[in-house]
Amino acid sequence: GWEPDDKHNMAVERTLSIIKPDGVEKNKIGNILARFESAGLRIAALKMAHLSRAEAEGFYYVHKARPFFGELTEFMSRGPVVISVLEGADAVAKNRELMGATDPAKAAPGTIRKDLATSVGENTVHGSDSAENAAWEIAYFFAGSELT
Ligand code: IDP
């Protein structure tokens, strides 16, 4: 029978997703949100925003020392994005699976990045990489009253 364990506890989690400016420019908002819903993730919060350079820099603060930080924050602030909180069993890992590898050329078939993204920089979606980071990222963009 089924027994809970560390590897298969399927915790109900929340994760932060961003449809990056290239995804919005390509008119893929509905396409991407439908993938989340089809995979059993519930959209618990949702907004569209045009990030300032400073907001993008604050969000990607952990990447401050990386050589691509300037390129990344310029890109993330060049047009509107769609920011959502996804909720469900193993939401963090499930979203990362739906996204595919950072480099679209290396992403598995059927993933968002394989199907829609053009380059390692303009890779269409962001997703939190841990439950701990998800909590920080959700609080960066959403007030408690905006989470349903
Ligand atoms: P992730 O988004 O798959 O978690 P990270 O390594 O955390 O990937 O990088 C964050 C974001 O920074 C990527 O999604 C991508 O937009 C950008 N990025 C990563 N590596 C490069 C690069 O080599 N050149 C330009 N942009 C990059």
Coordinates of N, CA and C and ligand atoms in Angstrom, one line a residue:
G1 N 0.8 -1.2 0.0 CA 0.0 0.0 0.0 C 0.8 1.3 0.0
W2 N 0.2 2.4 -0.1 CA 0.9 3.7 -0.2 C 1.4 4.1 1.2
E3 N 2.6 4.5 1.3 CA 3.1 5.0 2.5 C 3.9 6.3 2.2
P4 N 3.7 7.3 3.0 CA 4.4 8.6 2.8 C 5.9 8.4 3.1
D5 N 6.8 9.0 2.3 CA 8.2 9.0 2.6 C 8.8 10.3 2.1
D6 N 10.0 10.5 2.3 CA 10.7 11.8 1.9 C 10.6 12.0 0.4
K7 N 10.8 10.9 -0.3 CA 10.9 11.1 -1.8 C 9.5 11.3 -2.4
H8 N 8.5 10.7 -1.8 CA 7.2 10.7 -2.5 C 6.1 11.3 -1.6
N9 N 6.4 12.4 -0.9 CA 5.4 13.0 0.0 C 4.4 13.8 -0.7
M10 N 4.6 14.2 -2.0 CA 3.7 15.0 -2.8 C 3.0 16.1 -2.1
A11 N 3.8 16.9 -1.4 CA 3.3 18.0 -0.6 C 2.6 19.0 -1.5
V12 N 1.4 19.5 -1.0 CA 0.8 20.6 -1.7 C 1.7 21.9 -1.5
E13 N 2.1 22.4 -2.7 CA 3.1 23.5 -2.6 C 2.6 24.7 -3.5
R14 N 3.2 25.8 -3.3 CA 3.0 26.9 -4.2 C 4.3 27.3 -4.9
T15 N 4.3 27.7 -6.1 CA 5.5 28.1 -6.8 C 5.2 29.4 -7.6
L16 N 6.2 30.2 -7.9 CA 6.0 31.4 -8.7 C 6.4 31.2 -10.1
S17 N 5.5 31.5 -11.0 CA 5.8 31.5 -12.5 C 5.7 32.8 -13.1
I18 N 6.6 33.1 -14.0 CA 6.6 34.3 -14.8 C 6.6 33.9 -16.3
I19 N 5.6 34.4 -17.0 CA 5.7 34.4 -18.5 C 6.5 35.6 -18.9
K20 N 7.7 35.4 -19.4 CA 8.7 36.5 -19.6 C 8.2 37.3 -20.9
P21 N 8.9 38.5 -21.1 CA 8.4 39.3 -22.2 C 8.4 38.7 -23.5
D22 N 9.2 37.7 -23.8 CA 9.2 37.1 -25.1 C 7.9 36.2 -25.3
G23 N 7.5 35.6 -24.2 CA 6.3 34.8 -24.2 C 5.0 35.6 -24.5
V24 N 5.0 36.8 -23.8 CA 3.9 37.7 -24.0 C 3.9 38.3 -25.5
E25 N 5.1 38.6 -25.9 CA 5.3 39.2 -27.3 C 4.8 38.2 -28.4
K26 N 5.0 36.9 -28.1 CA 4.7 35.8 -29.0 C 3.2 35.4 -28.9
N27 N 2.5 36.1 -28.0 CA 1.0 35.8 -27.8 C 0.7 34.4 -27.3
K28 N 1.6 34.0 -26.3 CA 1.5 32.6 -25.8 C 1.0 32.5 -24.3
I29 N 0.3 33.6 -23.8 CA -0.1 33.6 -22.5 C -1.1 32.4 -22.2
G30 N -2.1 32.4 -23.1 CA -3.1 31.3 -22.9 C -2.6 29.9 -23.1
N31 N -1.7 29.8 -24.1 CA -1.0 28.5 -24.3 C -0.3 28.0 -23.1
I32 N 0.4 28.9 -22.4 CA 1.2 28.5 -21.3 C 0.4 28.3 -20.0
L33 N -0.6 29.1 -19.8 CA -1.5 28.9 -18.6 C -2.3 27.6 -18.8
A34 N -2.6 27.3 -20.0 CA -3.4 26.0 -20.2 C -2.5 24.8 -19.9
R35 N -1.2 24.9 -20.1 CA -0.4 23.8 -19.8 C -0.3 23.6 -18.3
F36 N -0.3 24.7 -17.5 CA -0.3 24.5 -16.1 C -1.6 23.9 -15.6
E37 N -2.7 24.4 -16.1 CA -4.0 23.8 -15.7 C -4.1 22.3 -16.1
S38 N -3.7 22.0 -17.3 CA -3.8 20.6 -17.8 C -3.0 19.7 -16.9
A39 N -1.9 20.2 -16.4 CA -1.0 19.4 -15.5 C -1.5 19.3 -14.1
G40 N -2.7 19.9 -13.8 CA -3.2 19.8 -12.5 C -2.8 20.9 -11.5
L41 N -2.1 21.9 -12.0 CA -1.8 23.0 -11.2 C -2.9 24.1 -11.2
R42 N -3.2 24.6 -10.0 CA -4.3 25.6 -9.9 C -3.6 27.0 -9.9
I43 N -4.2 27.9 -10.6 CA -3.7 29.3 -10.6 C -4.3 30.0 -9.4
A44 N -3.4 30.3 -8.4 CA -3.9 30.8 -7.1 C -3.8 32.3 -7.0
A45 N -3.0 32.9 -8.0 CA -2.9 34.4 -8.1 C -2.4 34.6 -9.5
L46 N -2.7 35.8 -10.0 CA -2.4 36.1 -11.4 C -2.4 37.6 -11.6
K47 N -1.3 38.1 -12.3 CA -1.3 39.5 -12.7 C -0.4 39.8 -13.8
M48 N -0.7 40.8 -14.6 CA 0.2 41.3 -15.6 C 0.9 42.5 -15.2
A49 N 2.2 42.7 -15.5 CA 2.9 43.8 -15.1 C 4.1 44.1 -16.0
H50 N 4.4 45.4 -16.1 CA 5.6 45.8 -16.9 C 6.7 46.2 -15.8
L51 N 7.6 45.3 -15.5 CA 8.6 45.5 -14.5 C 9.6 46.7 -14.8
S52 N 9.9 47.5 -13.9 CA 10.9 48.5 -14.0 C 12.3 47.7 -14.0
R53 N 13.3 48.4 -14.5 CA 14.7 47.7 -14.4 C 15.0 47.4 -13.0
A54 N 14.7 48.3 -12.0 CA 15.0 48.1 -10.6 C 14.2 46.9 -10.0
E55 N 13.0 46.7 -10.4 CA 12.2 45.6 -10.0 C 12.8 44.3 -10.5
A56 N 13.2 44.3 -11.8 CA 13.8 43.1 -12.3 C 15.1 42.8 -11.6
E57 N 15.9 43.8 -11.3 CA 17.2 43.6 -10.6 C 16.9 43.1 -9.2
G58 N 15.9 43.6 -8.5 CA 15.6 43.1 -7.2 C 15.2 41.6 -7.2
F59 N 14.4 41.3 -8.2 CA 13.9 39.9 -8.3 C 15.1 38.9 -8.5
Y60 N 16.0 39.3 -9.4 CA 17.1 38.5 -9.8 C 18.4 38.8 -9.0
Y61 N 18.2 39.4 -7.8 CA 19.4 39.8 -7.0 C 20.4 38.7 -6.8
V62 N 19.9 37.4 -6.7 CA 20.9 36.3 -6.5 C 21.8 36.1 -7.7
H63 N 21.4 36.6 -8.9 CA 22.3 36.5 -10.1 C 23.1 37.7 -10.3
K64 N 23.2 38.6 -9.3 CA 23.8 39.9 -9.5 C 25.3 39.8 -10.0
A65 N 26.0 38.8 -9.6 CA 27.4 38.7 -10.0 C 27.6 37.9 -11.3
R66 N 26.5 37.4 -11.9 CA 26.6 36.6 -13.1 C 26.9 37.5 -14.3
P67 N 27.7 37.1 -15.3 CA 28.0 37.9 -16.4 C 26.7 38.3 -17.2
F68 N 25.6 37.6 -17.1 CA 24.4 37.9 -17.9 C 23.4 38.7 -17.2
F69 N 23.8 39.2 -16.0 CA 22.8 40.0 -15.1 C 22.2 41.2 -15.9
G70 N 23.1 42.0 -16.5 CA 22.6 43.2 -17.2 C 21.7 42.8 -18.4
E71 N 22.1 41.8 -19.2 CA 21.2 41.3 -20.3 C 19.9 40.8 -19.8
L72 N 19.9 40.1 -18.7 CA 18.7 39.4 -18.1 C 17.7 40.5 -17.6
T73 N 18.2 41.5 -16.9 CA 17.3 42.5 -16.3 C 16.8 43.4 -17.3
E74 N 17.6 43.7 -18.4 CA 17.1 44.5 -19.5 C 16.0 43.8 -20.2
F75 N 16.2 42.5 -20.5 CA 15.2 41.7 -21.1 C 13.9 41.6 -20.3
M76 N 14.1 41.4 -19.0 CA 12.9 41.2 -18.2 C 12.1 42.4 -18.0
S77 N 12.7 43.6 -18.3 CA 11.9 44.9 -18.1 C 11.6 45.5 -19.5
R78 N 11.8 44.8 -20.6 CA 11.5 45.4 -21.9 C 10.0 45.4 -22.3
G79 N 9.2 44.6 -21.6 CA 7.8 44.6 -22.0 C 7.0 43.8 -20.9
P80 N 5.7 43.7 -21.0 CA 4.9 43.1 -20.0 C 5.2 41.6 -19.7
V81 N 5.0 41.2 -18.5 CA 5.1 39.8 -18.1 C 3.8 39.4 -17.4
V82 N 3.6 38.1 -17.3 CA 2.4 37.6 -16.6 C 3.0 36.8 -15.4
I83 N 2.6 37.2 -14.2 CA 3.1 36.6 -13.0 C 2.0 35.8 -12.3
S84 N 2.3 34.6 -12.0 CA 1.3 33.8 -11.3 C 1.8 32.9 -10.2
V85 N 0.9 32.6 -9.3 CA 1.3 31.6 -8.3 C 0.5 30.3 -8.6
L86 N 1.3 29.2 -8.8 CA 0.7 27.9 -9.1 C 0.7 27.1 -7.9
E87 N -0.4 26.4 -7.7 CA -0.6 25.6 -6.4 C -1.0 24.1 -6.8
G88 N -0.4 23.2 -6.1 CA -0.7 21.8 -6.3 C 0.3 20.9 -5.7
A89 N 0.1 19.6 -5.9 CA 1.0 18.6 -5.4 C 2.4 18.8 -6.1
D90 N 3.4 18.9 -5.3 CA 4.8 19.1 -5.9 C 4.9 20.2 -7.0
A91 N 4.2 21.3 -6.7 CA 4.1 22.4 -7.7 C 5.5 22.9 -8.2
V92 N 6.5 22.9 -7.3 CA 7.8 23.5 -7.7 C 8.4 22.6 -8.8
A93 N 8.5 21.3 -8.5 CA 9.1 20.3 -9.4 C 8.2 20.1 -10.7
K94 N 6.9 20.1 -10.5 CA 6.0 19.9 -11.6 C 6.2 21.1 -12.6
N95 N 6.2 22.3 -12.1 CA 6.4 23.5 -13.0 C 7.7 23.4 -13.7
R96 N 8.8 23.1 -13.0 CA 10.1 23.0 -13.6 C 10.1 21.9 -14.7
E97 N 9.4 20.8 -14.5 CA 9.3 19.8 -15.5 C 8.5 20.3 -16.8
L98 N 7.4 21.1 -16.5 CA 6.7 21.6 -17.7 C 7.5 22.7 -18.4
M99 N 8.4 23.4 -17.7 CA 9.2 24.4 -18.3 C 10.3 23.8 -19.2
G100 N 11.0 22.8 -18.7 CA 12.1 22.2 -19.5 C 13.4 22.9 -19.1
A101 N 14.5 22.5 -19.6 CA 15.9 23.0 -19.3 C 16.0 24.5 -19.6
T102 N 16.9 25.1 -18.9 CA 17.1 26.6 -19.1 C 17.4 26.9 -20.6
D103 N 18.3 26.1 -21.2 CA 18.6 26.3 -22.6 C 17.6 25.5 -23.5
P104 N 16.7 26.2 -24.2 CA 15.7 25.5 -25.0 C 16.2 24.4 -25.9
A105 N 17.4 24.6 -26.4 CA 18.0 23.6 -27.2 C 18.2 22.2 -26.5
K106 N 18.3 22.3 -25.2 CA 18.5 21.1 -24.4 C 17.2 20.7 -23.7
A107 N 16.2 21.4 -23.9 CA 14.9 21.1 -23.2 C 14.2 19.9 -23.8
A108 N 13.6 19.1 -23.0 CA 12.9 17.9 -23.5 C 11.7 18.2 -24.4
P109 N 11.4 17.3 -25.3 CA 10.2 17.6 -26.2 C 8.9 17.7 -25.4
G110 N 8.1 18.6 -25.9 CA 6.8 18.9 -25.2 C 6.9 19.9 -24.0
T111 N 8.1 20.3 -23.7 CA 8.2 21.3 -22.6 C 7.9 22.7 -23.2
I112 N 7.6 23.7 -22.3 CA 7.3 25.0 -22.8 C 8.5 25.6 -23.5
R113 N 9.7 25.5 -22.9 CA 10.9 26.1 -23.5 C 11.3 25.4 -24.9
K114 N 11.1 24.1 -25.0 CA 11.4 23.4 -26.2 C 10.4 23.9 -27.3
D115 N 9.1 24.0 -26.9 CA 8.1 24.4 -27.9 C 8.1 25.9 -28.3
L116 N 8.4 26.7 -27.3 CA 8.2 28.2 -27.5 C 9.4 29.1 -27.4
A117 N 10.4 28.7 -26.8 CA 11.6 29.6 -26.5 C 12.6 29.6 -27.6
T118 N 13.3 30.7 -27.6 CA 14.3 30.9 -28.7 C 15.8 30.8 -28.3
S119 N 16.1 31.2 -27.0 CA 17.5 31.2 -26.6 C 17.6 31.0 -25.1
V120 N 18.8 30.8 -24.6 CA 19.0 30.6 -23.2 C 18.6 31.8 -22.4
G121 N 18.7 33.0 -23.0 CA 18.3 34.2 -22.3 C 16.8 34.4 -22.4
E122 N 16.3 34.3 -23.7 CA 14.9 34.5 -23.9 C 14.2 33.2 -23.9
N123 N 14.0 32.7 -22.7 CA 13.5 31.3 -22.5 C 12.1 31.2 -22.0
T124 N 11.3 32.3 -22.2 CA 9.9 32.3 -22.1 C 9.2 32.2 -20.7
V125 N 9.8 31.4 -19.8 CA 9.2 31.3 -18.5 C 10.3 31.2 -17.4
H126 N 9.9 31.7 -16.3 CA 10.6 31.6 -15.0 C 9.8 30.7 -14.1
G127 N 10.5 29.9 -13.3 CA 9.8 29.1 -12.3 C 10.7 28.9 -11.1
S128 N 10.2 29.1 -9.9 CA 11.0 29.0 -8.7 C 11.7 27.6 -8.7
D129 N 12.9 27.6 -8.1 CA 13.7 26.3 -8.1 C 13.6 25.6 -6.7
S130 N 12.9 26.1 -5.7 CA 12.8 25.4 -4.5 C 11.5 26.0 -3.8
A131 N 11.0 25.3 -2.8 CA 9.8 25.8 -2.1 C 10.2 27.1 -1.3
E132 N 11.5 27.1 -0.8 CA 12.0 28.2 0.0 C 12.1 29.4 -0.9
N133 N 12.6 29.3 -2.0 CA 12.7 30.5 -2.9 C 11.4 30.9 -3.4
A134 N 10.5 29.9 -3.6 CA 9.1 30.2 -4.0 C 8.4 31.2 -3.0
A135 N 8.6 30.9 -1.8 CA 8.0 31.8 -0.8 C 8.5 33.2 -0.8
W136 N 9.8 33.3 -1.0 CA 10.4 34.7 -1.2 C 9.9 35.3 -2.5
E137 N 9.9 34.6 -3.6 CA 9.4 35.2 -4.9 C 8.0 35.6 -4.9
I138 N 7.1 34.7 -4.2 CA 5.7 35.1 -4.2 C 5.5 36.4 -3.4
A139 N 6.2 36.5 -2.3 CA 6.1 37.7 -1.4 C 6.6 38.9 -2.1
Y140 N 7.6 38.7 -3.1 CA 8.1 39.8 -3.8 C 7.1 40.5 -4.7
F141 N 6.1 39.7 -5.2 CA 5.2 40.2 -6.2 C 3.7 40.3 -5.7
F142 N 3.4 39.5 -4.7 CA 2.0 39.5 -4.3 C 1.8 39.8 -2.8
A143 N 0.7 40.6 -2.5 CA 0.3 40.8 -1.1 C -0.5 39.6 -0.7
G144 N -0.6 39.4 0.6 CA -1.4 38.2 1.1 C -2.8 38.2 0.6
S145 N -3.4 39.4 0.5 CA -4.8 39.4 0.0 C -5.0 39.1 -1.5
E146 N -3.9 39.0 -2.2 CA -4.0 38.7 -3.6 C -3.9 37.2 -3.9
L147 N -3.6 36.4 -2.8 CA -3.4 35.0 -2.9 C -4.8 34.3 -2.6
T148 N -5.3 33.5 -3.4 CA -6.6 32.9 -3.2 C -6.4 31.4 -2.8
Ligands
IDP1 P1 16.4 28.9 -14.7 O1 15.5 30.0 -15.1 O2 16.2 27.7 -15.6 O3 16.2 28.5 -13.2 P2 19.0 30.1 -14.1 O4 20.3 29.4 -14.3 O5 18.5 30.3 -12.7 O6 17.9 29.3 -14.9 O7 19.1 31.5 -14.8 C1 18.1 32.5 -14.6 C2 17.8 33.1 -16.0 O8 18.9 33.8 -16.4 C3 17.5 32.1 -17.1 O9 16.2 31.6 -17.1 C4 17.8 32.9 -18.3 O10 16.7 33.8 -18.7 C5 19.0 33.8 -17.9 N1 20.2 33.1 -18.2 C6 20.8 32.0 -17.7 N2 22.0 31.7 -18.3 C7 22.2 32.7 -19.2 C8 23.2 32.9 -20.2 O11 24.2 32.2 -20.3 N3 23.0 34.0 -21.0 C9 21.9 34.9 -20.9 N4 20.9 34.7 -20.0 C10 21.0 33.6 -19.2

